[in-house]
Coordinates of C-alpha atoms in Angstrom, one line a residue:
X1 CA 85.8 30.9 -59.3
X2 CA 85.6 27.5 -61.1
X3 CA 88.3 26.8 -63.7
X4 CA 87.3 24.6 -66.6
X5 CA 89.8 22.0 -67.5
X6 CA 89.9 19.5 -70.4
X7 CA 89.3 16.0 -69.1
X8 CA 92.2 13.6 -69.4
X9 CA 91.9 10.8 -71.9
X10 CA 90.5 7.8 -70.1
X11 CA 93.0 5.0 -69.5
X12 CA 92.5 2.0 -71.7
X13 CA 93.5 -1.3 -70.0
X14 CA 96.1 -3.4 -71.6
X15 CA 93.7 -6.2 -72.4
X16 CA 91.7 -3.8 -74.7
X17 CA 94.6 -1.7 -75.9
X18 CA 96.5 -4.7 -77.2
X19 CA 93.5 -6.8 -78.3
X20 CA 94.4 -8.7 -81.5
X21 CA 92.7 -7.5 -84.6
X22 CA 94.1 -10.0 -87.0
X23 CA 95.3 -13.6 -87.0
X24 CA 98.9 -12.5 -87.2
X25 CA 98.6 -10.8 -83.8
X26 CA 96.6 -13.6 -82.2
X27 CA 98.7 -15.4 -79.6
X28 CA 99.0 -19.1 -79.0
X29 CA 96.4 -20.5 -81.4
X30 CA 98.6 -21.6 -84.4
X31 CA 96.7 -24.8 -85.1
X32 CA 93.4 -23.1 -85.5
X33 CA 94.9 -20.4 -87.7
X34 CA 96.5 -23.0 -89.9
X35 CA 93.2 -24.8 -90.4
X36 CA 91.3 -21.6 -91.2
X37 CA 94.0 -20.4 -93.6
X38 CA 93.8 -23.6 -95.6
X39 CA 90.0 -23.5 -95.7
X40 CA 90.0 -19.9 -96.9
X41 CA 92.6 -20.7 -99.6
X42 CA 90.6 -23.5 -101.1
X43 CA 87.3 -21.8 -100.7
X44 CA 85.8 -24.3 -98.2
X45 CA 84.5 -21.9 -95.7
X46 CA 81.9 -23.3 -93.3
X47 CA 78.8 -21.4 -92.4
X48 CA 78.9 -22.1 -88.7
X49 CA 81.8 -22.2 -86.2
X50 CA 81.9 -23.0 -82.5
X51 CA 84.9 -21.8 -80.5
X52 CA 85.6 -23.3 -77.1
X53 CA 88.2 -22.9 -74.4
X54 CA 88.8 -21.5 -70.9
X55 CA 88.3 -17.8 -70.1
X56 CA 90.6 -15.3 -71.8
X57 CA 92.1 -17.4 -74.5
X58 CA 90.6 -15.3 -77.3
X59 CA 87.2 -16.8 -78.3
X60 CA 85.3 -13.5 -78.8
X61 CA 88.4 -11.9 -80.3
X62 CA 88.7 -14.8 -82.8
X63 CA 85.0 -14.4 -83.6
X64 CA 85.5 -10.7 -84.5
X65 CA 88.6 -11.5 -86.6
X66 CA 86.7 -14.2 -88.4
X67 CA 83.8 -11.7 -89.1
X68 CA 86.4 -9.3 -90.5
X69 CA 87.9 -12.1 -92.7
X70 CA 84.4 -13.0 -94.0
X71 CA 83.6 -9.4 -94.9
X72 CA 87.0 -8.2 -96.1
X73 CA 86.6 -5.7 -99.0
X74 CA 88.9 -3.1 -100.5
X75 CA 88.9 -1.0 -103.6
X76 CA 89.3 -4.2 -105.7
X77 CA 86.1 -5.7 -104.3
X78 CA 85.0 -8.1 -101.6
X79 CA 86.9 -11.3 -101.0
X80 CA 87.1 -13.5 -97.9
X81 CA 90.8 -13.7 -96.7
X82 CA 92.9 -14.2 -93.7
X83 CA 95.5 -11.7 -94.9
X84 CA 94.3 -8.7 -92.9
X85 CA 97.6 -6.8 -92.9
X86 CA 95.8 -4.0 -94.8
X87 CA 92.6 -2.6 -93.2
X88 CA 89.5 -3.2 -95.4
X89 CA 86.4 -1.1 -95.8
X90 CA 84.5 -2.8 -92.9
X91 CA 87.4 -3.8 -90.6
X92 CA 87.4 -0.8 -88.2
X93 CA 83.6 -1.1 -87.5
X94 CA 83.8 -4.9 -87.1
X95 CA 86.7 -4.7 -84.6
X96 CA 84.9 -1.9 -82.7
X97 CA 81.7 -4.0 -82.6
X98 CA 79.6 -1.4 -84.3
X99 CA 79.1 -2.8 -87.8
X100 CA 75.4 -3.2 -88.7
X101 CA 75.9 -6.6 -90.4
X102 CA 77.8 -8.2 -87.5
X103 CA 75.5 -8.8 -84.6
X104 CA 76.9 -9.9 -81.2
X105 CA 74.6 -11.4 -78.6
X106 CA 75.4 -12.5 -75.0
X107 CA 73.5 -15.8 -74.5
X108 CA 73.9 -15.4 -70.7
X109 CA 71.4 -12.5 -70.7
X110 CA 69.4 -13.6 -73.7
X111 CA 68.6 -17.2 -73.0
X112 CA 65.1 -17.5 -74.3
X113 CA 63.4 -18.5 -77.5
X114 CA 62.4 -14.9 -78.2
X115 CA 66.0 -13.8 -78.9
X116 CA 66.5 -16.7 -81.3
X117 CA 63.3 -15.8 -83.1
X118 CA 64.7 -12.3 -83.6
X119 CA 67.9 -13.8 -85.1
X120 CA 65.8 -16.1 -87.4
X121 CA 63.9 -13.1 -88.6
X122 CA 67.1 -11.1 -89.3
X123 CA 68.5 -14.0 -91.4
X124 CA 65.7 -13.5 -93.9
X125 CA 67.0 -10.1 -95.1
X126 CA 70.4 -9.8 -96.9
X127 CA 73.3 -7.7 -95.4
X128 CA 73.1 -4.0 -95.8
X129 CA 76.7 -3.2 -96.7
X130 CA 79.0 -6.2 -96.0
X131 CA 79.2 -9.4 -98.0
X132 CA 77.9 -11.5 -95.1
X133 CA 75.6 -11.2 -92.1
X134 CA 77.5 -12.6 -89.1
X135 CA 75.9 -13.6 -85.9
X136 CA 78.3 -14.0 -82.9
X137 CA 76.6 -15.6 -79.9
X138 CA 78.9 -15.6 -76.8
X139 CA 78.4 -18.2 -74.0
X140 CA 76.1 -20.1 -76.2
X141 CA 75.7 -22.9 -73.7
X142 CA 73.5 -20.6 -71.6
X143 CA 70.7 -20.8 -74.2
X144 CA 67.6 -22.7 -73.0
X145 CA 66.5 -25.9 -74.6
X146 CA 63.7 -24.2 -76.5
X147 CA 66.2 -21.6 -77.8
X148 CA 68.5 -24.3 -79.1
X149 CA 65.6 -26.1 -80.8
X150 CA 64.5 -22.9 -82.4
X151 CA 68.0 -22.4 -83.8
X152 CA 68.4 -25.8 -85.3
X153 CA 66.7 -25.3 -88.7
X154 CA 68.3 -22.0 -89.5
X155 CA 71.7 -23.3 -88.4
X156 CA 71.4 -26.3 -90.6
X157 CA 70.2 -24.5 -93.8
X158 CA 71.1 -20.8 -93.4
X159 CA 70.9 -18.3 -96.4
X160 CA 74.1 -18.2 -98.3
X161 CA 74.9 -14.7 -96.9
X162 CA 74.7 -15.8 -93.2
X163 CA 77.5 -17.0 -91.0
X164 CA 77.2 -18.1 -87.3
X165 CA 80.0 -18.0 -84.8
X166 CA 79.4 -19.4 -81.3
X167 CA 81.7 -19.1 -78.3
X168 CA 81.5 -21.1 -75.1
X169 CA 83.5 -22.1 -72.0
X170 CA 81.3 -25.2 -71.4
X171 CA 81.3 -27.2 -74.6
X172 CA 79.7 -30.2 -72.9
X173 CA 76.5 -28.2 -72.2
X174 CA 76.0 -27.5 -75.9
X175 CA 73.6 -30.1 -77.5
X176 CA 75.1 -32.5 -79.9
X177 CA 72.6 -31.4 -82.5
X178 CA 74.2 -28.0 -82.5
X179 CA 77.8 -29.3 -82.4
X180 CA 77.1 -31.5 -85.4
X181 CA 76.2 -28.5 -87.5
X182 CA 79.4 -26.5 -86.7
X183 CA 83.1 -26.5 -87.4
X184 CA 84.6 -26.8 -83.9
X185 CA 87.8 -25.2 -82.7
X186 CA 89.3 -25.8 -79.3
X187 CA 91.3 -22.8 -78.3
X188 CA 94.2 -23.9 -76.1
X189 CA 95.7 -22.3 -73.0
X190 CA 98.5 -20.1 -74.1
X191 CA 101.9 -21.8 -73.4
X192 CA 104.0 -20.2 -70.7
X193 CA 106.9 -19.4 -72.9
X194 CA 104.7 -17.8 -75.5
X195 CA 102.9 -15.8 -72.9
X196 CA 106.2 -14.7 -71.3
X197 CA 107.5 -13.4 -74.6
X198 CA 104.3 -11.7 -75.4
X199 CA 104.1 -9.8 -72.1
X200 CA 107.8 -9.0 -72.3
X201 CA 107.3 -7.3 -75.7
X202 CA 104.2 -5.5 -74.6
X203 CA 105.9 -4.1 -71.5
X204 CA 108.9 -3.0 -73.7
X205 CA 106.4 -1.0 -75.8
X206 CA 104.9 0.5 -72.7
X207 CA 108.4 1.4 -71.4
X208 CA 107.7 -0.5 -68.1
X209 CA 110.6 -2.0 -66.2
X210 CA 110.0 -5.6 -65.1
X211 CA 111.9 -8.4 -63.5
X212 CA 111.8 -11.8 -65.3
X213 CA 110.9 -13.6 -62.0
X214 CA 107.9 -11.2 -61.6
X215 CA 106.8 -12.0 -65.1
X216 CA 107.0 -15.7 -64.4
X217 CA 104.7 -15.3 -61.4
X218 CA 102.2 -13.4 -63.5
X219 CA 102.2 -16.0 -66.2
X220 CA 101.8 -18.8 -63.7
X221 CA 98.9 -17.0 -61.9
X222 CA 97.2 -16.3 -65.3
X223 CA 96.9 -20.1 -66.0
X224 CA 97.2 -19.8 -69.8
X225 CA 94.6 -17.0 -70.1
X226 CA 95.8 -13.9 -72.0
X227 CA 93.2 -11.7 -70.5
X228 CA 94.0 -12.8 -66.9
X229 CA 97.7 -12.2 -67.6
X230 CA 97.1 -8.7 -69.0
X231 CA 94.8 -7.8 -66.1
X232 CA 97.4 -9.0 -63.6
X233 CA 100.1 -7.0 -65.5
X234 CA 98.0 -3.9 -65.2
X235 CA 97.5 -4.5 -61.5
X236 CA 101.2 -5.2 -61.0
X237 CA 102.2 -1.9 -62.7
X238 CA 99.9 0.0 -60.5
X239 CA 101.0 -1.9 -57.4
X240 CA 104.7 -1.4 -58.1
X241 CA 104.4 2.3 -58.9
X242 CA 105.1 2.0 -62.6
X243 CA 107.5 -1.0 -62.5
X244 CA 107.0 -4.7 -62.0
X245 CA 109.3 -6.4 -59.4
X246 CA 109.2 -9.9 -58.0
X247 CA 108.5 -8.6 -54.4
X248 CA 105.7 -6.3 -55.5
X249 CA 104.0 -9.2 -57.5
X250 CA 104.5 -11.5 -54.5
X251 CA 102.9 -9.0 -52.2
X252 CA 100.1 -8.3 -54.7
X253 CA 99.2 -12.0 -55.2
X254 CA 99.8 -13.0 -51.6
X255 CA 102.4 -15.5 -52.7
X256 CA 105.2 -17.0 -50.6
X257 CA 108.7 -16.8 -51.8
X258 CA 109.4 -19.9 -54.0
X259 CA 112.8 -20.4 -52.5
X260 CA 111.4 -20.3 -48.9
X261 CA 108.6 -22.8 -49.9
X262 CA 111.3 -25.2 -51.1
X263 CA 113.1 -24.6 -47.8
X264 CA 109.9 -25.5 -45.9
X265 CA 109.4 -28.6 -48.1
X266 CA 112.9 -29.8 -47.4
X267 CA 112.5 -29.3 -43.7
X268 CA 109.2 -31.3 -43.8
X269 CA 110.8 -34.1 -45.8
X270 CA 113.8 -34.2 -43.4
X271 CA 111.6 -34.4 -40.4
X272 CA 112.6 -31.0 -38.9
X273 CA 109.2 -30.2 -37.6
X274 CA 110.3 -27.3 -35.3
X275 CA 112.2 -25.7 -38.2
X276 CA 109.2 -26.2 -40.5
X277 CA 106.8 -24.6 -38.1
X278 CA 109.2 -21.6 -37.7
X279 CA 109.5 -21.2 -41.5
X280 CA 105.7 -21.4 -42.0
X281 CA 105.2 -18.8 -39.3
X282 CA 107.8 -16.5 -40.9
X283 CA 106.0 -16.9 -44.2
X284 CA 102.7 -16.1 -42.5
X285 CA 104.2 -13.0 -40.8
X286 CA 105.5 -11.8 -44.2
X287 CA 102.0 -11.8 -45.6
X288 CA 101.5 -15.3 -47.1
X289 CA 98.0 -16.8 -46.4
X290 CA 98.0 -20.2 -44.7
X291 CA 96.0 -21.6 -47.6
X292 CA 98.5 -20.3 -50.0
X293 CA 101.4 -21.8 -48.1
X294 CA 99.8 -25.3 -48.2
X295 CA 98.7 -24.8 -51.8
X296 CA 102.2 -23.8 -52.8
X297 CA 103.6 -26.9 -51.1
X298 CA 101.1 -29.0 -53.0
X299 CA 102.1 -27.3 -56.3
X300 CA 105.8 -27.9 -55.5
X301 CA 105.0 -31.6 -54.7
X302 CA 103.3 -31.9 -58.1
X303 CA 106.2 -30.2 -59.8
X304 CA 108.8 -32.5 -58.2
X305 CA 106.7 -35.5 -59.1
X306 CA 106.4 -34.3 -62.7
X307 CA 110.2 -33.7 -62.9
X308 CA 110.8 -37.2 -61.6
X309 CA 108.7 -38.8 -64.3
X310 CA 109.4 -36.2 -67.1
X311 CA 112.9 -34.7 -66.4
X312 CA 112.5 -32.2 -69.2
X313 CA 109.7 -30.5 -67.1
X314 CA 112.5 -28.8 -65.2
X315 CA 113.2 -26.7 -68.3
X316 CA 109.8 -24.9 -68.1
X317 CA 110.6 -21.2 -68.6
X318 CA 108.1 -20.1 -65.9
X319 CA 110.0 -21.9 -63.2
X320 CA 112.4 -20.0 -61.0
X321 CA 116.1 -21.0 -60.8
X322 CA 115.4 -22.5 -57.4
X323 CA 112.6 -24.6 -58.8
X324 CA 114.7 -25.8 -61.7
X325 CA 117.8 -26.7 -59.7
X326 CA 116.5 -27.7 -56.3
X327 CA 113.3 -29.2 -57.7
X328 CA 115.4 -31.6 -60.0
X329 CA 117.6 -32.5 -57.0
X330 CA 114.6 -33.3 -54.8
X331 CA 113.1 -35.4 -57.7
X332 CA 116.2 -37.6 -57.6
X333 CA 116.2 -38.0 -53.9
X334 CA 112.5 -38.6 -53.2
X335 CA 110.5 -41.7 -54.2
X336 CA 107.1 -41.7 -55.8
X337 CA 105.5 -43.3 -52.8
X338 CA 106.6 -40.4 -50.6
X339 CA 105.5 -37.7 -53.1
X340 CA 102.1 -39.2 -53.7
X341 CA 101.4 -39.5 -50.0
X342 CA 102.6 -35.9 -49.5
X343 CA 100.2 -34.8 -52.2
X344 CA 97.3 -36.6 -50.6
X345 CA 98.0 -35.1 -47.1
X346 CA 98.3 -31.6 -48.5
X347 CA 95.2 -31.9 -50.7
X348 CA 93.1 -33.0 -47.7
X349 CA 94.7 -30.3 -45.6
X350 CA 93.5 -27.6 -48.0
X351 CA 89.9 -28.7 -47.3
X352 CA 90.5 -28.7 -43.5
X353 CA 92.0 -25.2 -43.6
X354 CA 89.0 -23.9 -45.6
X355 CA 86.6 -25.4 -43.0
X356 CA 88.7 -24.2 -40.0
X357 CA 88.0 -21.1 -38.0
X358 CA 91.8 -20.5 -37.6
X359 CA 93.6 -21.1 -40.9
X360 CA 97.1 -20.8 -39.4
X361 CA 96.5 -23.4 -36.7
X362 CA 94.9 -25.8 -39.2
X363 CA 97.9 -25.3 -41.6
X364 CA 100.4 -26.0 -38.8
X365 CA 98.6 -29.2 -37.9
X366 CA 98.7 -30.2 -41.6
X367 CA 102.5 -29.7 -41.6
X368 CA 102.9 -31.7 -38.4
X369 CA 100.9 -34.5 -39.8
X370 CA 102.9 -34.4 -43.1
X371 CA 106.2 -34.6 -41.3
X372 CA 105.1 -37.5 -39.1
X373 CA 102.6 -39.4 -41.2
X374 CA 103.6 -38.8 -44.8
X375 CA 106.2 -41.4 -44.6
X376 CA 104.3 -44.2 -42.8
X377 CA 104.8 -47.5 -44.7
X378 CA 102.2 -48.6 -47.2
X379 CA 100.2 -51.8 -47.0
X380 CA 102.6 -53.8 -49.2
X381 CA 105.5 -52.5 -47.2
X382 CA 103.9 -53.6 -43.9
X383 CA 103.3 -57.0 -45.4
X384 CA 106.9 -57.3 -46.4
X385 CA 108.1 -56.2 -43.0
X386 CA 105.8 -58.5 -41.1
X387 CA 106.8 -61.4 -43.3
X388 CA 110.6 -60.8 -42.9
X389 CA 112.6 -62.2 -40.0
X390 CA 112.7 -59.8 -37.0
X391 CA 115.8 -57.9 -36.4
X392 CA 117.8 -58.9 -33.3
X393 CA 116.6 -57.0 -30.3
X394 CA 113.4 -55.7 -32.0
X395 CA 110.2 -56.6 -33.8
X396 CA 109.7 -56.6 -37.6
X397 CA 109.0 -52.9 -37.6
X398 CA 112.0 -51.9 -35.5
X399 CA 114.3 -51.2 -38.4
X400 CA 114.2 -48.4 -41.0
X401 CA 111.6 -48.7 -43.7
X402 CA 112.8 -49.6 -47.2
X403 CA 111.1 -48.3 -50.3
X404 CA 111.6 -50.1 -53.6
X405 CA 110.1 -47.1 -55.4
X406 CA 112.9 -44.6 -55.2
X407 CA 116.4 -44.2 -53.9
X408 CA 117.7 -41.3 -52.0
X409 CA 116.5 -39.2 -49.2
X410 CA 113.2 -41.0 -48.8
X411 CA 112.1 -38.6 -46.1
X412 CA 111.4 -41.6 -43.9
X413 CA 115.1 -41.9 -42.8
X414 CA 114.6 -39.5 -39.8
X415 CA 112.2 -42.0 -38.3
X416 CA 109.3 -39.7 -37.4
X417 CA 107.5 -42.4 -35.4
X418 CA 110.5 -42.9 -33.2
X419 CA 110.9 -39.2 -32.6
X420 CA 107.2 -39.0 -31.8
X421 CA 107.8 -41.5 -29.0
X422 CA 111.0 -40.1 -27.7
X423 CA 110.4 -36.4 -27.9
X424 CA 108.3 -36.1 -24.7
X425 CA 110.8 -38.1 -22.7
X426 CA 113.7 -36.0 -24.0
X427 CA 111.9 -32.8 -23.1
X428 CA 111.2 -33.9 -19.6
X429 CA 114.4 -35.7 -18.7
X430 CA 117.6 -33.8 -17.7
X431 CA 120.5 -33.8 -20.1
X432 CA 122.2 -37.2 -20.0
X433 CA 125.9 -37.4 -19.3
X434 CA 128.2 -38.1 -22.3
X435 CA 129.2 -41.8 -22.6
X436 CA 132.7 -43.0 -23.5
X437 CA 133.3 -43.0 -27.2
X438 CA 133.1 -46.5 -28.8
X439 CA 136.5 -47.9 -29.9
X440 CA 135.1 -50.3 -32.5
X441 CA 132.2 -50.9 -34.8
X442 CA 130.9 -53.7 -32.5
X443 CA 131.0 -51.3 -29.5
X444 CA 129.0 -48.8 -31.6
X445 CA 126.3 -51.4 -32.2
X446 CA 126.3 -52.2 -28.4
X447 CA 126.0 -48.5 -27.6
X448 CA 123.0 -48.2 -29.9
X449 CA 121.4 -51.2 -28.2
X450 CA 122.1 -49.7 -24.8
X451 CA 120.5 -46.4 -25.8
X452 CA 117.5 -48.5 -27.2
X453 CA 117.8 -46.8 -30.5
X454 CA 116.4 -49.6 -32.6
X455 CA 116.5 -47.7 -35.8
X456 CA 120.3 -47.1 -35.7
X457 CA 121.0 -50.5 -34.3
X458 CA 119.1 -52.3 -37.0
X459 CA 120.8 -50.1 -39.7
X460 CA 124.3 -50.8 -38.2
X461 CA 123.6 -54.5 -38.3
X462 CA 121.7 -54.9 -41.6
X463 CA 122.3 -51.9 -43.9
X464 CA 125.9 -50.8 -43.2
X465 CA 129.3 -52.3 -43.6
X466 CA 132.3 -51.0 -41.7
X467 CA 135.2 -49.9 -43.8
X468 CA 137.3 -47.8 -41.3
X469 CA 136.7 -46.9 -37.7
X470 CA 138.5 -44.5 -35.4
X471 CA 137.3 -42.2 -32.6
X472 CA 135.4 -39.3 -34.2
X473 CA 135.4 -40.8 -37.7
X474 CA 133.7 -43.7 -39.3
X475 CA 133.8 -44.8 -43.0
X476 CA 131.0 -47.1 -44.0
X477 CA 129.6 -48.8 -47.1
X478 CA 125.9 -49.0 -47.8
X479 CA 123.8 -52.0 -48.9
X480 CA 121.5 -51.5 -51.9
X481 CA 118.5 -51.3 -49.6
X482 CA 120.1 -48.8 -47.1
X483 CA 118.6 -45.4 -46.6
X484 CA 121.0 -42.5 -47.2
X485 CA 119.6 -40.5 -44.4
X486 CA 121.0 -42.9 -41.9
X487 CA 124.4 -41.3 -42.4
X488 CA 123.3 -37.9 -40.9
X489 CA 121.1 -39.7 -38.3
X490 CA 124.1 -41.8 -37.1
X491 CA 126.3 -38.7 -36.9
X492 CA 123.7 -36.8 -34.9
X493 CA 123.2 -39.8 -32.5
X494 CA 126.9 -40.2 -31.8
X495 CA 127.3 -36.5 -31.0
X496 CA 124.3 -36.7 -28.7
X497 CA 125.6 -39.9 -26.9
X498 CA 129.3 -39.1 -26.7
X499 CA 129.3 -35.3 -26.5
X500 CA 131.7 -34.8 -29.4
X501 CA 131.2 -34.5 -33.2
X502 CA 131.6 -37.5 -35.4
X503 CA 132.2 -37.6 -39.2
X504 CA 130.4 -40.4 -40.9
X505 CA 131.3 -40.8 -44.6
X506 CA 130.2 -43.2 -47.3
X507 CA 132.9 -45.2 -49.0
X508 CA 133.2 -45.1 -52.7
X509 CA 135.1 -48.4 -52.7
X510 CA 133.5 -51.8 -53.5
X511 CA 133.1 -53.7 -50.2
X512 CA 132.5 -57.4 -50.4
X513 CA 132.4 -58.0 -46.7
X514 CA 129.0 -59.0 -45.2
X515 CA 127.0 -57.0 -42.8
X516 CA 127.0 -58.0 -39.1
X517 CA 123.6 -59.6 -39.5
X518 CA 124.7 -61.5 -42.6
X519 CA 127.9 -62.7 -40.8
X520 CA 125.8 -63.8 -37.8
X521 CA 123.4 -65.7 -40.0
X522 CA 126.3 -67.3 -41.9
X523 CA 127.8 -68.4 -38.6
X524 CA 124.5 -69.7 -37.4
X525 CA 124.2 -71.7 -40.6
X526 CA 127.6 -73.2 -40.1
X527 CA 126.7 -74.2 -36.6
X528 CA 123.6 -75.8 -37.8
X529 CA 125.4 -77.8 -40.5
X530 CA 128.0 -78.8 -38.0
X531 CA 125.4 -79.9 -35.5
X532 CA 123.6 -82.0 -38.2
X533 CA 126.8 -83.8 -38.8
X534 CA 127.3 -84.6 -35.1
X535 CA 126.9 -88.4 -34.6
X536 CA 124.7 -87.9 -31.5
X537 CA 122.4 -85.6 -33.4
X538 CA 122.2 -88.0 -36.3
X539 CA 121.3 -90.8 -33.9
X540 CA 118.5 -88.7 -32.4
X541 CA 117.1 -87.8 -35.8
X542 CA 117.1 -91.5 -36.8
X543 CA 115.5 -92.6 -33.6
X544 CA 112.7 -90.0 -33.9
X545 CA 111.6 -89.8 -37.6
X546 CA 110.2 -86.4 -38.5
X547 CA 112.2 -84.5 -35.8
X548 CA 113.7 -81.1 -36.8
X549 CA 116.6 -79.1 -35.5
X550 CA 114.9 -76.0 -34.4
X551 CA 117.6 -74.0 -32.6
X552 CA 121.2 -74.2 -31.6
X553 CA 122.4 -72.8 -28.3
X554 CA 125.8 -72.8 -26.8
X555 CA 126.4 -73.0 -23.0
X556 CA 127.3 -69.3 -23.1
X557 CA 123.9 -68.5 -24.8
X558 CA 122.1 -70.4 -22.1
X559 CA 123.8 -68.7 -19.2
X560 CA 123.2 -65.3 -20.7
X561 CA 119.5 -66.0 -21.2
X562 CA 119.2 -67.2 -17.6
X563 CA 121.0 -64.1 -16.3
X564 CA 118.6 -61.9 -18.4
X565 CA 115.6 -63.6 -17.0
X566 CA 116.7 -63.2 -13.4
X567 CA 118.0 -59.7 -13.8
X568 CA 114.8 -57.6 -13.3
X569 CA 113.9 -59.4 -10.1
X570 CA 117.3 -59.5 -8.5
X571 CA 118.6 -56.1 -9.6
X572 CA 115.9 -53.5 -10.3
X573 CA 118.5 -50.8 -9.8
X574 CA 121.7 -50.5 -11.8
X575 CA 124.6 -51.4 -9.5
X576 CA 126.6 -48.5 -10.8
X577 CA 123.9 -46.1 -9.8
X578 CA 123.9 -47.7 -6.3
X579 CA 127.5 -46.9 -5.9

């Protein structure tokens, strides 16, 4: 036995259910509405309009509302108006798309001259019931060249009862001969704050619970398109079982947690490659696509760069609290050179991932390259380093790189090149025994030289000034060119070398004392000046015109240099090891 049941009312998607039917309910196009309102008030209503903009901003909807405004009529008679608060005689049929005097044509499926000939023929007869015949041609850029040519004459001199409204997403493909005959309106992407308020009110009417963070994700994914946002909202309601949560939207869109993306970014900028790879793998295991992870990193890089240049960008309502707070902090700590190079590496990495057979492996290689190579010095920086005097005990590139473009963290402070050279040795060699703790700043410099850590040695000599020194604690002052990350690097190196923790703090006091390198150079200058005043040197200089004082060496310097030259041949093995 078959029981007959009444079919349920078909569900109407939010994009159709809440489609605007008047300019008061149109979202995010205030400039266009203001222009039209003024034109209607003074009776200067054009006969042809062209609406352009990205998908889903309301081009076809605006065309129907305009058709309704042209043909508005009530018991008092017909009169064009933008005040559509009260439904007129023709409004319902126009909004539904069934009015006989309002013809809609999709140019994507009617591209030829024959369709335009039909329109030209219809313009010869007056409207049947409404004041105007309105022709709405969607995606008008799809018309063929012959179709555009066939429309020109009618578009330039139409009958007084004919109005044309064109809509297109590709305004540059429309011939200028068409554009010059139309009043053009560029419909803008809907601002995030406007879209957020709109969706919030809509969900309140639908009695759907939502989390603000989830709504921000939807607005961001919608990219300023009302239709896209509404479609994603529909999908999110279904995915979340009647409610919209941040986790359900994240799962639906395949997004990574924004806070975890920032964690990953900070690990990359700090040179923690192992931690970055673990974080990326955790994001992948939680459902984030490798392409999405790298794309999110690129988006975060753009956001931080924008905040650095325009600090007010941190107040964007679609940003999460982590993006606002931590993004602004990173913008202060990272220089523009680092950020632009990071963007370039991530952008190229997206192409590599798309072409790779294994997206996760390609993404991990991009992250490794970013951590190691994103901070390599630029051409102007290399020129500056090669032109500057070499640091004692190292070449011109031995010391930490200095960026004039931005203070703070600078990502480069962890010396990725140095780690790249030392990591294999550290992995293969057994754990070294802890060395005695240095008792003075000079002993610390000597220890860095003994460990062949040129980065730390150069920083201790050229970028840091000792303020206080005791076992386990060092207070230093930084020069203007010093890299802040040397503080954490020095603390980690001391713990590694001595086997005990060290606290390295930056002094807030004004320190006028010179760095070790400045003091050494000043002493060398004093020695040079004293030598030039020596009577014997003066006599030599007078005897040999054009002679120059090239270097000054004491007897102790000479003996030390001779001992260093003989050392490798006479003592290939350390005497302490021999004992």
